[in-house]
Short mmCIF file of C-alpha atoms in Angstrom, two decimals:
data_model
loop_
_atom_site.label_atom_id
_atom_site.label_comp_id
_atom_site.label_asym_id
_atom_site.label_seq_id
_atom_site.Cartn_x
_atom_site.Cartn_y
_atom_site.Cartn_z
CA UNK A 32 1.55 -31.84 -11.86
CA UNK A 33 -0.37 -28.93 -11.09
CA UNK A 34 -2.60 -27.90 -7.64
CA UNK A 35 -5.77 -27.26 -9.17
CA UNK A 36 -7.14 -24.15 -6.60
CA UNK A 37 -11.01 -23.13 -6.41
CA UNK A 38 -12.59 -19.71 -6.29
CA UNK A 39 -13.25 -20.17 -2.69
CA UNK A 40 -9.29 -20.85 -2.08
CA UNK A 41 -7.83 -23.74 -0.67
CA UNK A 42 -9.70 -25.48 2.59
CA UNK A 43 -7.05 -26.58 4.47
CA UNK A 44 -5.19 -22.67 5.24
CA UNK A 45 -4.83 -22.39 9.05
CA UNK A 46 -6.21 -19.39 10.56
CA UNK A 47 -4.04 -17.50 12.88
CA UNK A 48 -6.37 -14.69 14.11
CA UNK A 49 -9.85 -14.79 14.41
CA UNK A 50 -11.62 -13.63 11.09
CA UNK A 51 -8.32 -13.54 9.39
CA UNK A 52 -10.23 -15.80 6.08
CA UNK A 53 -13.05 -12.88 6.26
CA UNK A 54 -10.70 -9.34 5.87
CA UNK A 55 -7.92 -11.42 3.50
CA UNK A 56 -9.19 -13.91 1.11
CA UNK A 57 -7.59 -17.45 1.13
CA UNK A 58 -6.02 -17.07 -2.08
CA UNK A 59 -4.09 -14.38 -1.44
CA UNK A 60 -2.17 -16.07 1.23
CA UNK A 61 -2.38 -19.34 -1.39
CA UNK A 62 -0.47 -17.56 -3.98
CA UNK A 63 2.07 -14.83 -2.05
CA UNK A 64 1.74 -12.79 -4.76
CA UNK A 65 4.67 -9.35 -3.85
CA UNK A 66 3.50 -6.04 -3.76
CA UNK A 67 4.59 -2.73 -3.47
CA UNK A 68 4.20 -1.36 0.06
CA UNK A 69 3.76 2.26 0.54
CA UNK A 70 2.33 4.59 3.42
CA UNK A 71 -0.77 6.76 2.26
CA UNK A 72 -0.98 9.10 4.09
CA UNK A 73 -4.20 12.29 5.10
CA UNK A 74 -5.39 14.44 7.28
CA UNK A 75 -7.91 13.42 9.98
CA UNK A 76 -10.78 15.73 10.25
CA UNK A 77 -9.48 17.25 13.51
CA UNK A 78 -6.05 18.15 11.16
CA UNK A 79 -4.27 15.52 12.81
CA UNK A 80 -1.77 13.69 10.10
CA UNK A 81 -3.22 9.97 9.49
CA UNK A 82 -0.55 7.64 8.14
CA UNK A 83 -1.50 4.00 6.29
CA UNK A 84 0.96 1.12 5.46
CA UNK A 85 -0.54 -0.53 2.64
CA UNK A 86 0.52 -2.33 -0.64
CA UNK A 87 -2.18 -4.06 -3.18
CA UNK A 88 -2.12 -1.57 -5.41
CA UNK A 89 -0.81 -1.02 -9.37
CA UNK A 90 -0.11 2.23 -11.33
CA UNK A 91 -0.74 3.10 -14.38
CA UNK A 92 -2.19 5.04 -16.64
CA UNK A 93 -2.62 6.29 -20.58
CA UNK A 94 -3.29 9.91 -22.51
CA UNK A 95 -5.95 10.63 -20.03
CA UNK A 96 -3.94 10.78 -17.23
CA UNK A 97 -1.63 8.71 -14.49
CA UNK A 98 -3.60 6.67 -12.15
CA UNK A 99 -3.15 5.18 -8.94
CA UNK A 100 -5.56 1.57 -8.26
CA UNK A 101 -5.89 0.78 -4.17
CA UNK A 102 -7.98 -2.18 -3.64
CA UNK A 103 -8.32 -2.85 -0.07
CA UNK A 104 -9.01 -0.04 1.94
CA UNK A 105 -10.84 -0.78 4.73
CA UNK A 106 -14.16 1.03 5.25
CA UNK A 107 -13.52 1.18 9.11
CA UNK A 108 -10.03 2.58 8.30
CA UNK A 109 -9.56 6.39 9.23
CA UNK A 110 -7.60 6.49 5.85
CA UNK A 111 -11.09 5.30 4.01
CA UNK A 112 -13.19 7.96 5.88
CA UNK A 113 -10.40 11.04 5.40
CA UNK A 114 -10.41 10.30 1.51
CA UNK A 115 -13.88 10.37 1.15
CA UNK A 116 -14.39 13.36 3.29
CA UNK A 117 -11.66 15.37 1.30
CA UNK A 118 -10.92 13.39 -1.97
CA UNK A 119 -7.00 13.59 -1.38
CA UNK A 120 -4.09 11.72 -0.26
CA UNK A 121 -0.81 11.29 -0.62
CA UNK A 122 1.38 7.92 -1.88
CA UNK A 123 4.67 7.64 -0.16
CA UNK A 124 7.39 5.16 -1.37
CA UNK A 125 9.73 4.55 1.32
CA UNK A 126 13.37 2.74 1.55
CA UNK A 127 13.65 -0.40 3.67
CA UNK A 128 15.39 1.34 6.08
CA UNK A 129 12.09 3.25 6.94
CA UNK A 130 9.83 -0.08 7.49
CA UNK A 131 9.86 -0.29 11.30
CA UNK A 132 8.29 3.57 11.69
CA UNK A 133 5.80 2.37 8.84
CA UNK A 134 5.10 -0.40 11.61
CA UNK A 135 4.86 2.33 14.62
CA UNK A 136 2.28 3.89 12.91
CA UNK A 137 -0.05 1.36 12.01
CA UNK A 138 -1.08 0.33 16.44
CA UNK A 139 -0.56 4.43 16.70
CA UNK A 140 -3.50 5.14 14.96
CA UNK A 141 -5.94 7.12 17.88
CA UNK A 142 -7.84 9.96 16.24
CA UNK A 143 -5.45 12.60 18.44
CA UNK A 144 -2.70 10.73 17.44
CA UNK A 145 -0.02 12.62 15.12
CA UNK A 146 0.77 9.57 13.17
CA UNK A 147 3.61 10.61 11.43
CA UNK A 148 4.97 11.83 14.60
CA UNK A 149 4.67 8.84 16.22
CA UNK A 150 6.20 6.50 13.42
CA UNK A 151 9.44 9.33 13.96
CA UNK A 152 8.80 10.58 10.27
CA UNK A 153 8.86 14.28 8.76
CA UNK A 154 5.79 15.94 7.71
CA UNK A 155 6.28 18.25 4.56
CA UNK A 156 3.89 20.58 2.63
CA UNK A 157 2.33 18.73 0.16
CA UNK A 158 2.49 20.62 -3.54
CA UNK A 159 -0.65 20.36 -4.84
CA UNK A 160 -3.35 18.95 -2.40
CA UNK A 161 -3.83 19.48 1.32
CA UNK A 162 -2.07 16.19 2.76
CA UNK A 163 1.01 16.11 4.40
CA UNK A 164 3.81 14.52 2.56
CA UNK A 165 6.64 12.42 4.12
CA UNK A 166 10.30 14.18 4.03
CA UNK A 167 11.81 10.40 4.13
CA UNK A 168 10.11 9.02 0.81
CA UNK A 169 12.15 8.85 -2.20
CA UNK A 170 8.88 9.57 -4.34
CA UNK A 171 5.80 10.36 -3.23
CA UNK A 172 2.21 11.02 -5.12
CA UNK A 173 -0.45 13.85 -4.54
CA UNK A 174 -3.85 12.38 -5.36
CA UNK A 175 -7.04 12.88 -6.10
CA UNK A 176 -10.27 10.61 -5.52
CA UNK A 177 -12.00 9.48 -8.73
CA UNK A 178 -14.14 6.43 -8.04
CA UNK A 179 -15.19 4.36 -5.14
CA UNK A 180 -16.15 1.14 -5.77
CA UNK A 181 -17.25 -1.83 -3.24
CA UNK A 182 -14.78 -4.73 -3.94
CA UNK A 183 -17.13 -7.44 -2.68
CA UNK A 184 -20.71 -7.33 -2.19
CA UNK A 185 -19.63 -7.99 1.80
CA UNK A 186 -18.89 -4.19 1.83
CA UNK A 187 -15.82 -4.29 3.68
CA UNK A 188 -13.53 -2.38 1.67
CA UNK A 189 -13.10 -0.67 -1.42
CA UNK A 190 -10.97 -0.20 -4.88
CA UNK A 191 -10.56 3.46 -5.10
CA UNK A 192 -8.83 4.80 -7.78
CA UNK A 193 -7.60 8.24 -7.95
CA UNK A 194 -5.31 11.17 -10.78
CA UNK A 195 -2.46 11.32 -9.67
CA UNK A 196 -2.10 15.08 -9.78
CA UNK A 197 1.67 15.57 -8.91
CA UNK A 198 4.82 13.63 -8.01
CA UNK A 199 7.48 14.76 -5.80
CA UNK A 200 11.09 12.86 -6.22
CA UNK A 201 13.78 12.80 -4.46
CA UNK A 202 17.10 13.87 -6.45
CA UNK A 203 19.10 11.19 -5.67
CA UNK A 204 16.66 8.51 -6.95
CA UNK A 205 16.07 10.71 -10.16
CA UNK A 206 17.98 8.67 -12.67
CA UNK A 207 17.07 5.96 -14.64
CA UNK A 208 17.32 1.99 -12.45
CA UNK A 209 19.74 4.54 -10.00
CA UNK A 210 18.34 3.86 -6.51
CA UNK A 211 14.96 2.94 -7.30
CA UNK A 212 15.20 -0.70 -7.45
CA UNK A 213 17.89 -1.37 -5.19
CA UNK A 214 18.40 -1.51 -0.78
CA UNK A 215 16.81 1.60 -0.33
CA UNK A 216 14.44 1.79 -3.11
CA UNK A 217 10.77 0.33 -3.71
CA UNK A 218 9.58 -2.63 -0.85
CA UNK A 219 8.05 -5.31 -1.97
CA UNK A 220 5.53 -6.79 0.46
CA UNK A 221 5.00 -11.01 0.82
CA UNK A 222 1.88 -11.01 2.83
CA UNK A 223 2.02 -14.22 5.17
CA UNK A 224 2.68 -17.19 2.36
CA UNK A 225 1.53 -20.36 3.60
CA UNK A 226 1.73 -23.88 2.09
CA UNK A 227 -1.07 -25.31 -0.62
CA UNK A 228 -0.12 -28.64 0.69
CA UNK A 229 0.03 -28.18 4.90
CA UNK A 230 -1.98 -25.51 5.11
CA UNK A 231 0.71 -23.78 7.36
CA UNK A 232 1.93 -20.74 6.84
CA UNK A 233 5.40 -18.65 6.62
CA UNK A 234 5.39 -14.95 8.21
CA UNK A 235 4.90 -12.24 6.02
CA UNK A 236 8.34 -11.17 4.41
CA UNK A 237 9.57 -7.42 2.94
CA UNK A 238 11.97 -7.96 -0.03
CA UNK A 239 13.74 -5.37 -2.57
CA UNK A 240 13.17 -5.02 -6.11
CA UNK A 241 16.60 -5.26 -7.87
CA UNK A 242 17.06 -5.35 -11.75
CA UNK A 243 18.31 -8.79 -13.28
CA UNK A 244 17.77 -7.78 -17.00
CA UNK A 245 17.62 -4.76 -19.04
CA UNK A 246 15.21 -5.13 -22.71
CA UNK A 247 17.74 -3.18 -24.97
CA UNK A 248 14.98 -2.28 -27.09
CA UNK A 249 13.22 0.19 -23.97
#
């Protein structure tokens, strides 16, 4: 037997900050769906670096071009307001290992803040655009803004997707499955699970992405 789940999400998911149904919608603590978290990060207008933990996002891309697809960047986020002042930003993938200065930087966030200072990461000159890179990611993406558009008519945040214009890897993670989907590769992000049937909830949970099958044909 199945749960049968309307648009609107289940009624019965307990709140556990105020508002907390109004910036996440119900069913995506209803279904936990993983994704891959990431730091973004710009430059404030004052040339401070700006760091942003986020995940909800896919990659992809055809002939045209490589692509990278944020939904859920919050209009009153200082990341939202540098990208659409300069059109840039940079993607960094980070190890496991890294996710507690991801964490620093997300309540160090004043507008004199040096966010990637404060997290106790390494800013490096970006190749292509004018965003600081982070030393510590394993592979990190320079891109550029292509559309802006509303994901609900509420106006709270937006799907921006943006060329990726150049990648930066690190050597080590280079080859093939090699490091990239292991302890210190890509995190995968749970964000705060809860029950269809209680309405309770589990906290929100980092995992690692580790191969369990290869398709021989590529």
């Amino acid at each position: 037997m199945k749960i049968e789940i309307g648009e609107s999400g289940p009624d019965n998911l307990k709140e556990y900050w105020p508002g907390q149904h109004s910036v996440f919608h119900r069913l995506e603590y209803a279904c936990g769906i993983p994704s891959v978290l990431f730091a973004i990060t710009t430059r404030k207008e004052n040339g401070r670096p700006n760091v942003n933990f986020h995940g909800w996002s896919s990659f992809t891309g055809d002939v045209g071009g490589f692509y990278a697809v944020l939904p859920g960047v919050q209009h009153t986020s200082h990341t939202y307001q540098n990208v659409l002042r300069t059109g840039e930003f940079v993607i960094n993938f980070l190890g496991k290992q890294h996710y507690d200065a991801c964490i620093a930087t997300v309540s160090a966030n004043g507008g004199d803040t040096d966010e990637i200072a404060a997290g106790g990461l390494t800013e490096e000159t970006a190749a292509v655009v004018d965003c600081p890179r982070l030393r510590e990611a394993f592979l990190s993406l320079e891109c550029r803004l292509e559309q802006d558009i509303r994901l609900s008519e509420n106006g709270l945040s937006s799907l921006l997707i943006a060329r990726v214009v150049h990648a930066a890897a690190d050597e080590a993670y280079a080859d093939g499955l090699d490091g990239k989907y292991g302890d210190e590769g890509f995190m995968l992000y749970a964000h705060a699970p809860k029950s269809l049937k209680t309405g309770e909830g589990k906290p929100s949970a980092v995992a690692v992405c580790r191969v369990v099958r290869t398709n021989e044909e590529g």
